[in-house]
């Protein structure tokens, strides 16, 4: 090996140790950086004459330094003051982007110190936008398109109804084949769509103590009890009025102990999706509550609601025939359905009041409602005109279609056209109780809630916190790679995919070999200060030694030059 080779080799050694020094200094500088992955330096020698036939001719000629990434090394978890901060326990990286536009570069990081920015996006401390899958507000299902997670403008989605509870008594009606209909209650399907459901009790023609109970759709969509077997027969004690048994259409006993609660299923199909609700009959037959009785004529024997006129007959929905108190409706699309009335031709009619969504949500301000008539027991779509009823701040009617009076027409199931005449004294918008109707059926749905913020759970679910519970609004995406150490590092503790890393396998927590999330924690830097400071001393000494080689080579060259002078 010549002096010149020794000189160039020493220079390569200086460069290699400079690379090691740079990596060590970068590790030390980022010892407190969340999600930072410390690097190491690997050295490789080069041999002059390598590949020849004589091993003695191979001479080490220089050295090169290579920076080695350790993205697969997991740092320790430490607590964070950010409520949305999250660390990954196991494999995987967060999927992030630099902006909110679609189609840009996708990045990956272990920095889960996330907060909500002023636009509602989840952003980490390096400025990257956290990506995942958002829930479709119209269907309530989790989407499949990767997008930036945003928690602004979150609205409460009513929970799906699973149980209807009846707290009424059928009463001691004389005769046979009597019919009782409950006032409707609001239920919600799996997509959060509201429906009005009530119960119809029909007395047996042969046994006055036996009644058939079946659900009806008070919105006008027809009977919703499609369960098999259906309907159910409830038997009462003739002396005490207590429920003694419940049997299905095949005669199978559902409950046979006096006073024992019984649950019967109601199967409905909404938006093409079958929904099942349990009807709890635990309080049926007690001495409290009211069940609306509908007589076979145009005038109900006992009922509730508003005093209106249908083709000369009374649509009186309370026993006194007074005006309905629609109640303190504070939403923007509230619906109130009156108890069904059986008309003289055998058809039924209910008035459906729907608050216009464009009006103010304060009961003390002017409100406009749309009213129409429906046949709650007919599956056929009936023709009905509507009227726009505007209420004053005191709850009384101001105008009906811009006038003091108005009417709407309705074609019932028998083909007869009925007319509903409205006057300014027909309906009153109340300010305290929800309705004057005593609803005999209640739902376990939660219809409203006040938004209190967002949180992330261990499975990556982004949950909206409401005063009445939590609801899913999105899920955090995680990515995994065949060779995670093949990723290319960029600013902000982030990486981009390369041919060495392979394509990203993106999903949610637990998919593609990814781990779970630790909420309230962040992943610390993987820098080992003790080890790196020791390595720094070694690099310094190696650097100095290489400079000595340069000095010695220079001295030898000077001696060679002096020899020929």
XYZ file of C-alpha atoms in Angstrom:
565
model
C 0.000 0.000 0.000
C 1.499 3.344 -0.993
C 1.687 6.457 1.147
C -0.854 8.038 -1.155
C -3.287 5.147 -0.523
C -2.738 5.532 3.222
C -3.511 9.218 2.926
C -6.744 8.672 0.972
C -7.792 5.879 3.330
C -7.317 8.165 6.324
C -9.431 10.827 4.620
C -12.216 8.272 4.039
C -11.934 7.367 7.717
C -12.367 11.014 8.673
C -15.457 11.231 6.446
C -16.889 8.019 7.875
C -16.421 9.176 11.455
C -17.965 12.520 10.495
C -21.068 10.607 9.363
C -21.132 8.707 12.650
C -20.672 11.969 14.540
C -23.591 13.517 12.603
C -25.900 10.587 13.389
C -24.956 10.613 17.073
C -25.460 14.362 17.374
C -28.863 14.065 15.645
C -29.899 11.315 18.067
C -28.838 13.388 21.060
C -30.590 16.502 19.719
C -33.857 14.525 19.280
C -33.718 12.686 22.590
C -36.961 14.445 23.621
C -38.711 14.348 20.229
C -41.962 12.353 20.233
C -41.885 9.449 17.794
C -38.240 9.962 16.810
C -36.345 6.813 15.782
C -32.623 6.856 16.582
C -30.227 5.797 13.829
C -26.896 3.995 14.007
C -23.831 4.012 11.755
C -22.482 0.940 9.981
C -18.977 0.917 8.487
C -17.889 -0.905 5.336
C -14.346 -1.332 4.033
C -13.161 -1.377 0.422
C -10.340 -3.639 -0.790
C -7.939 -2.729 -3.587
C -7.250 -5.629 -5.915
C -10.266 -7.604 -4.747
C -11.291 -10.262 -7.249
C -7.742 -11.163 -8.278
C -6.201 -14.637 -8.155
C -3.857 -13.855 -5.264
C -5.260 -13.172 -1.815
C -1.998 -11.499 -0.831
C -2.665 -8.837 -3.440
C -5.897 -7.709 -1.740
C -5.244 -4.578 0.297
C -7.773 -2.584 2.348
C -8.063 0.719 0.603
C -10.783 2.857 2.296
C -13.933 2.865 4.443
C -17.507 4.100 4.005
C -20.211 4.851 6.575
C -23.879 3.951 6.104
C -26.756 5.322 8.202
C -29.000 2.510 9.458
C -32.650 3.210 10.366
C -34.431 1.410 13.210
C -38.063 2.353 12.595
C -39.130 -0.984 14.086
C -37.679 -0.068 17.495
C -40.493 0.992 19.828
C -39.935 3.786 22.293
C -41.303 3.881 25.810
C -44.757 5.365 26.415
C -45.056 8.559 28.403
C -48.142 10.471 29.501
C -49.314 13.493 27.551
C -51.370 16.546 28.433
C -53.159 16.347 25.062
C -56.510 14.569 25.514
C -56.297 13.040 22.028
C -52.667 11.909 22.324
C -52.197 8.276 21.281
C -49.277 5.872 20.997
C -49.116 2.579 19.101
C -48.453 -0.556 21.145
C -46.942 -2.930 18.605
C -46.384 -2.639 14.887
C -47.770 0.010 12.595
C -47.576 3.700 11.824
C -50.178 6.455 11.706
C -51.247 7.490 8.206
C -50.920 11.259 7.805
C -50.904 13.986 5.173
C -49.621 17.550 4.965
C -52.954 19.120 4.037
C -56.674 18.561 3.605
C -56.658 18.158 -0.171
C -57.083 14.654 -1.557
C -54.603 12.960 -3.857
C -51.454 14.330 -2.203
C -48.426 12.512 -0.824
C -49.160 10.059 1.969
C -46.815 9.995 4.955
C -46.386 7.665 7.909
C -45.331 8.450 11.464
C -45.231 7.195 15.046
C -45.902 10.700 16.384
C -49.390 10.414 17.878
C -49.345 13.615 19.914
C -52.601 14.783 18.342
C -54.837 17.763 19.011
C -57.923 19.291 17.371
C -57.146 22.398 15.331
C -59.529 25.318 14.845
C -61.069 23.679 11.759
C -61.812 20.459 13.661
C -59.059 18.366 12.059
C -56.895 16.036 14.148
C -53.304 17.248 13.685
C -50.073 16.076 15.340
C -47.400 18.386 16.753
C -45.374 18.136 13.529
C -48.283 19.601 11.558
C -49.387 16.391 9.837
C -53.130 15.657 9.483
C -54.216 12.323 10.956
C -56.086 10.154 8.451
C -58.682 7.440 8.874
C -62.238 6.494 7.971
C -65.234 8.725 8.761
C -68.776 7.595 9.549
C -71.325 8.508 6.875
C -73.814 10.750 8.754
C -76.675 9.731 6.457
C -76.287 5.967 6.934
C -74.372 5.724 10.196
C -71.895 3.254 8.655
C -68.114 3.542 8.651
C -66.757 4.668 5.302
C -64.053 2.884 3.315
C -62.304 5.923 1.822
C -59.170 7.187 3.565
C -59.557 10.843 4.534
C -58.453 13.415 7.089
C -60.279 12.928 10.393
C -62.474 15.877 11.318
C -64.593 16.229 14.456
C -66.293 19.560 13.719
C -70.053 19.916 13.162
C -70.781 16.658 14.979
C -74.496 16.057 15.553
C -76.122 13.491 17.810
C -77.499 10.433 16.027
C -80.488 8.964 17.911
C -79.731 5.490 19.207
C -81.485 2.507 17.663
C -84.606 1.401 19.510
C -84.303 -2.060 21.059
C -87.191 -2.068 23.538
C -90.652 -0.504 23.690
C -92.243 -0.479 27.140
C -96.001 -0.356 27.720
C -97.086 1.059 31.081
C -100.818 1.024 30.407
C -103.856 -0.930 31.400
C -106.283 -2.288 28.844
C -109.118 -1.531 31.204
C -112.420 -3.283 31.846
C -114.263 -2.755 28.601
C -117.605 -4.538 28.336
C -118.657 -6.494 25.303
C -116.382 -8.161 22.790
C -114.204 -7.195 19.860
C -113.288 -3.809 21.354
C -110.249 -1.993 19.935
C -107.768 0.134 21.843
C -104.937 2.055 20.210
C -102.070 3.650 22.093
C -100.697 7.043 21.270
C -97.554 6.607 19.140
C -94.006 6.935 20.390
C -90.887 7.775 18.405
C -88.462 4.943 17.632
C -85.238 5.014 15.632
C -83.810 2.489 13.179
C -80.123 1.602 12.821
C -79.466 4.640 10.613
C -81.017 7.032 13.151
C -84.191 7.641 11.135
C -87.241 8.358 13.282
C -90.499 6.402 13.001
C -93.758 6.587 14.935
C -94.905 3.279 16.443
C -97.961 2.524 18.559
C -99.885 -0.550 19.685
C -103.304 -1.883 18.727
C -105.161 -4.018 21.284
C -108.073 -6.038 19.881
C -110.440 -7.929 22.159
C -111.322 -11.528 21.349
C -114.804 -12.144 19.934
C -115.223 -15.201 22.166
C -113.342 -14.348 25.378
C -113.414 -10.811 26.798
C -110.262 -11.484 28.858
C -108.134 -12.222 25.794
C -106.643 -9.460 23.694
C -104.434 -9.480 20.599
C -101.628 -6.914 20.568
C -99.921 -5.750 17.397
C -97.735 -2.779 16.494
C -98.657 -0.226 13.858
C -96.689 2.406 11.982
C -98.222 5.748 12.896
C -96.348 7.454 10.055
C -98.751 5.879 7.606
C -96.584 3.052 6.357
C -98.917 0.301 7.552
C -98.535 -2.421 10.142
C -94.893 -3.082 10.961
C -95.267 -6.319 12.908
C -93.993 -8.830 10.377
C -92.637 -11.251 12.988
C -93.541 -14.894 12.642
C -95.584 -15.886 14.521
C -97.591 -12.667 14.878
C -99.627 -11.233 16.478
C -99.421 -12.163 20.182
C -102.378 -12.940 22.459
C -102.381 -11.475 25.968
C -104.753 -12.906 28.580
C -105.932 -10.929 31.629
C -107.507 -12.035 34.896
C -111.190 -11.071 34.693
C -111.348 -10.100 38.377
C -108.003 -8.352 38.991
C -107.169 -7.147 35.495
C -103.613 -8.474 35.838
C -101.891 -10.017 32.825
C -101.773 -13.793 33.267
C -100.144 -15.073 30.062
C -98.811 -14.191 26.640
C -98.924 -16.676 23.755
C -97.852 -16.428 20.156
C -99.864 -17.400 17.104
C -98.833 -21.051 17.444
C -99.979 -21.219 21.056
C -96.478 -21.175 22.547
C -96.463 -19.559 25.995
C -94.307 -16.453 26.373
C -95.217 -15.751 30.021
C -97.659 -17.637 32.239
C -97.156 -16.162 35.709
C -99.486 -13.440 36.908
C -97.691 -10.094 37.027
C -94.615 -11.452 35.240
C -93.057 -9.215 32.622
C -93.062 -10.538 29.077
C -91.059 -9.365 26.078
C -92.342 -10.009 22.580
C -90.405 -9.169 19.413
C -91.594 -6.653 16.846
C -89.895 -7.005 13.468
C -89.958 -4.032 11.133
C -88.250 -3.248 7.855
C -86.935 0.284 7.438
C -84.909 1.331 4.381
C -84.744 -2.328 3.337
C -83.043 -3.367 6.584
C -84.825 -5.603 9.097
C -85.004 -4.148 12.619
C -86.095 -6.014 15.735
C -87.551 -4.278 18.791
C -88.620 -5.954 22.022
C -91.976 -4.927 23.494
C -91.874 -5.078 27.293
C -95.364 -5.868 28.647
C -94.246 -5.831 32.272
C -96.686 -3.137 33.422
C -99.680 -4.117 31.332
C -102.670 -4.926 33.508
C -101.713 -2.639 36.381
C -103.977 0.089 37.703
C -101.971 2.994 36.282
C -101.738 4.468 32.833
C -104.174 5.004 30.000
C -104.855 3.126 26.812
C -106.696 5.022 24.124
C -109.981 3.386 23.187
C -111.295 3.865 19.665
C -114.959 3.119 19.118
C -116.393 1.789 15.861
C -118.008 5.105 14.959
C -116.563 8.428 13.970
C -116.509 9.572 17.600
C -113.917 7.949 19.887
C -115.152 6.768 23.283
C -111.863 7.614 24.988
C -108.967 9.204 23.182
C -106.460 12.016 23.188
C -105.244 14.834 20.973
C -106.755 17.770 19.130
C -110.316 18.742 18.333
C -110.567 18.894 14.548
C -113.242 18.153 11.972
C -113.033 15.267 9.492
C -115.980 15.268 7.065
C -118.297 16.439 9.803
C -117.018 13.873 12.327
C -114.909 14.703 15.352
C -111.198 13.952 15.391
C -111.181 14.700 19.116
C -107.990 13.327 20.589
C -108.630 14.135 24.226
C -111.648 13.121 26.269
C -112.705 16.730 26.724
C -112.490 17.510 23.026
C -110.055 20.361 23.665
C -107.185 21.591 21.560
C -103.972 19.623 21.404
C -100.891 20.940 23.207
C -98.061 19.969 20.836
C -95.566 20.869 23.564
C -92.168 22.417 24.021
C -90.556 21.306 20.786
C -87.010 22.680 20.625
C -85.640 20.726 17.662
C -85.727 21.650 13.993
C -87.612 18.683 12.536
C -89.850 17.474 15.391
C -92.831 15.251 14.589
C -96.069 14.690 16.509
C -98.637 12.083 15.448
C -102.121 12.042 16.930
C -103.754 8.842 18.107
C -105.531 7.015 15.234
C -109.271 7.578 14.896
C -111.521 4.899 13.397
C -114.026 6.468 11.020
C -117.549 5.297 10.280
C -116.466 3.663 7.004
C -113.971 1.466 8.888
C -110.816 3.345 7.896
C -108.399 5.065 10.265
C -106.817 8.485 10.244
C -104.067 10.260 12.199
C -102.809 13.804 11.902
C -99.027 14.080 11.498
C -97.494 17.411 12.537
C -93.895 18.070 11.379
C -91.945 21.129 12.415
C -90.316 22.898 9.475
C -86.512 22.659 9.755
C -85.991 26.254 8.647
C -87.805 27.776 11.623
C -86.233 28.868 14.893
C -85.718 26.222 17.561
C -87.018 28.424 20.404
C -90.603 27.792 21.531
C -90.924 31.482 22.388
C -90.475 32.514 18.750
C -92.705 32.022 15.729
C -92.753 28.453 14.407
C -94.234 26.849 11.286
C -95.459 23.256 11.155
C -96.693 21.111 8.266
C -99.770 18.967 8.952
C -101.068 16.058 6.869
C -103.379 13.065 7.343
C -102.303 9.420 7.143
C -103.874 6.010 7.573
C -101.519 4.348 10.093
C -102.756 0.828 9.333
C -102.613 0.888 5.547
C -99.445 -0.017 3.666
C -100.773 1.775 0.604
C -99.605 5.326 0.007
C -102.552 7.638 0.548
C -103.053 10.964 -1.170
C -102.963 13.837 1.276
C -102.574 17.554 0.834
C -100.700 19.509 3.484
C -101.180 22.772 5.309
C -98.554 25.165 6.634
C -99.541 26.226 10.153
C -97.647 29.132 11.727
C -97.796 29.618 15.494
C -97.367 32.855 17.388
C -94.888 33.241 20.233
C -97.699 32.539 22.748
C -98.392 29.164 21.095
C -101.663 30.045 19.360
C -102.141 29.704 15.591
C -101.302 32.807 13.597
C -102.062 31.653 10.045
C -103.044 28.503 8.150
C -101.648 28.677 4.628
C -101.495 32.425 5.165
C -105.149 32.663 6.290
C -107.189 32.259 9.492
C -108.705 28.984 8.274
C -107.624 26.142 6.054
C -108.212 22.521 5.175
C -106.392 19.444 3.924
C -107.864 16.495 2.048
C -107.105 12.828 2.540
C -108.074 9.661 0.653
C -108.543 6.832 3.164
C -108.092 3.089 2.588
C -111.723 2.704 1.472
C -111.250 5.314 -1.254
C -113.311 7.973 0.541
C -112.004 11.536 0.489
C -111.899 13.039 3.985
C -111.385 16.721 4.731
C -109.630 18.179 7.771
C -110.788 21.718 8.567
C -108.416 23.862 10.634
C -109.175 27.045 12.546
C -106.960 29.266 14.676
C -108.356 27.595 17.834
C -107.717 24.016 16.709
C -104.170 23.578 17.960
C -101.985 25.190 20.595
C -98.191 25.046 20.647
C -97.356 24.443 24.301
C -94.410 25.666 26.353
C -93.964 23.025 29.051
C -95.194 19.448 28.735
C -94.276 17.510 25.570
C -97.878 16.605 24.651
C -101.324 16.493 26.168
C -101.404 12.911 24.872
C -100.552 10.317 27.514
C -98.262 8.011 25.575
C -98.847 4.433 26.630
C -95.698 3.155 24.931
C -92.182 4.426 25.583
C -88.943 3.768 23.696
C -85.448 3.128 25.060
C -83.909 5.297 22.324
C -81.811 8.305 23.298
C -82.886 11.068 20.951
C -80.693 14.033 21.928
C -77.371 14.882 23.510
C -75.072 17.876 24.004
C -71.683 17.607 22.279
C -68.798 17.702 24.774
C -65.760 16.872 22.626
C -64.005 13.932 20.988
C -61.900 11.041 22.232
C -59.915 8.138 20.752
C -60.247 4.593 22.105
C -57.749 1.705 22.146
C -59.134 0.202 18.925
C -58.694 3.510 17.095
C -62.338 4.546 17.254
C -62.857 8.311 17.216
C -65.826 8.874 19.505
C -67.964 11.979 19.909
C -68.730 12.576 23.585
C -72.282 13.711 24.334
C -74.052 14.381 27.614
C -76.046 11.189 26.995
C -73.205 8.903 25.873
C -70.663 8.436 23.086
C -71.063 7.753 19.363
C -68.618 6.611 16.690
C -67.648 9.284 14.157
C -64.515 7.742 12.653
C -61.584 5.344 12.991
C -57.854 5.985 12.943
C -55.967 4.294 10.090
C -52.740 2.354 10.703
C -50.235 1.189 8.090
C -47.730 -1.643 8.084
C -44.894 -2.554 5.700
C -43.022 -5.695 4.708
C -39.755 -3.859 5.531
C -40.495 -0.912 7.765
C -36.777 -0.055 8.017
C -36.772 0.521 4.265
C -38.864 3.678 4.654
C -37.293 7.008 3.768
C -37.245 9.565 6.569
C -38.512 13.118 6.003
C -39.059 16.132 8.236
C -41.329 15.907 11.265
C -40.622 12.290 12.334
C -42.397 11.114 9.190
C -41.567 8.632 6.454
C -42.501 7.882 2.857
C -42.718 4.483 1.206
C -39.896 3.246 -1.036
C -39.231 0.175 -3.152
C -37.213 -1.202 -0.229
C -40.114 -0.822 2.216
C -42.797 -2.165 -0.091
C -46.315 -0.801 -0.445
C -48.281 0.258 2.609
C -50.908 -2.140 3.960
C -53.498 0.230 5.385
C -56.383 -0.679 7.686
C -57.440 -0.125 11.271
C -55.999 -1.263 14.580
C -55.427 -5.019 14.646
C -55.403 -5.424 10.864
C -52.297 -6.233 8.780
C -50.312 -7.076 11.904
C -50.760 -3.670 13.524
C -51.077 -3.201 17.264
C -53.484 -1.383 19.549
C -53.525 2.224 20.711
C -52.648 3.539 24.157
C -54.795 6.609 24.747
C -53.300 9.493 26.724
C -49.740 8.420 25.949
C -47.118 9.299 23.347
C -44.126 7.291 22.155
C -40.827 8.694 23.394
C -37.666 8.981 21.323
C -35.620 5.777 21.039
C -32.377 7.690 21.664
C -30.175 6.014 24.293
C -28.167 8.929 25.682
C -25.730 6.784 27.665
C -24.907 4.621 24.676
C -24.704 7.521 22.234
C -22.454 9.623 24.480
C -20.104 6.662 24.797
C -20.164 6.155 21.038
C -19.485 9.862 20.622
C -16.196 9.505 22.518
C -15.224 6.534 20.351
C -16.048 8.467 17.167
C -14.025 11.427 18.387
C -10.980 9.269 19.108
C -11.298 7.476 15.761
C -11.553 10.816 13.991
C -8.425 12.054 15.785
C -6.560 8.851 14.947
C -7.368 9.273 11.265
C -6.031 12.825 11.374
C -2.788 11.411 12.822
C -2.553 9.086 9.819
C -2.910 12.104 7.535
C -0.174 13.913 9.479
C 2.129 10.895 9.359
C 1.521 10.391 5.639
C 2.297 14.037 5.075
C 5.576 13.703 7.008
C 6.556 10.669 4.965
C 5.788 12.481 1.729
C 7.852 15.476 2.863
C 10.765 13.138 3.645
C 10.485 11.568 0.195
C 10.518 14.981 -1.459
C 13.490 16.106 0.660
C 15.414 12.985 -0.324
C 15.558 13.980 -4.001
C 16.296 17.636 -3.426
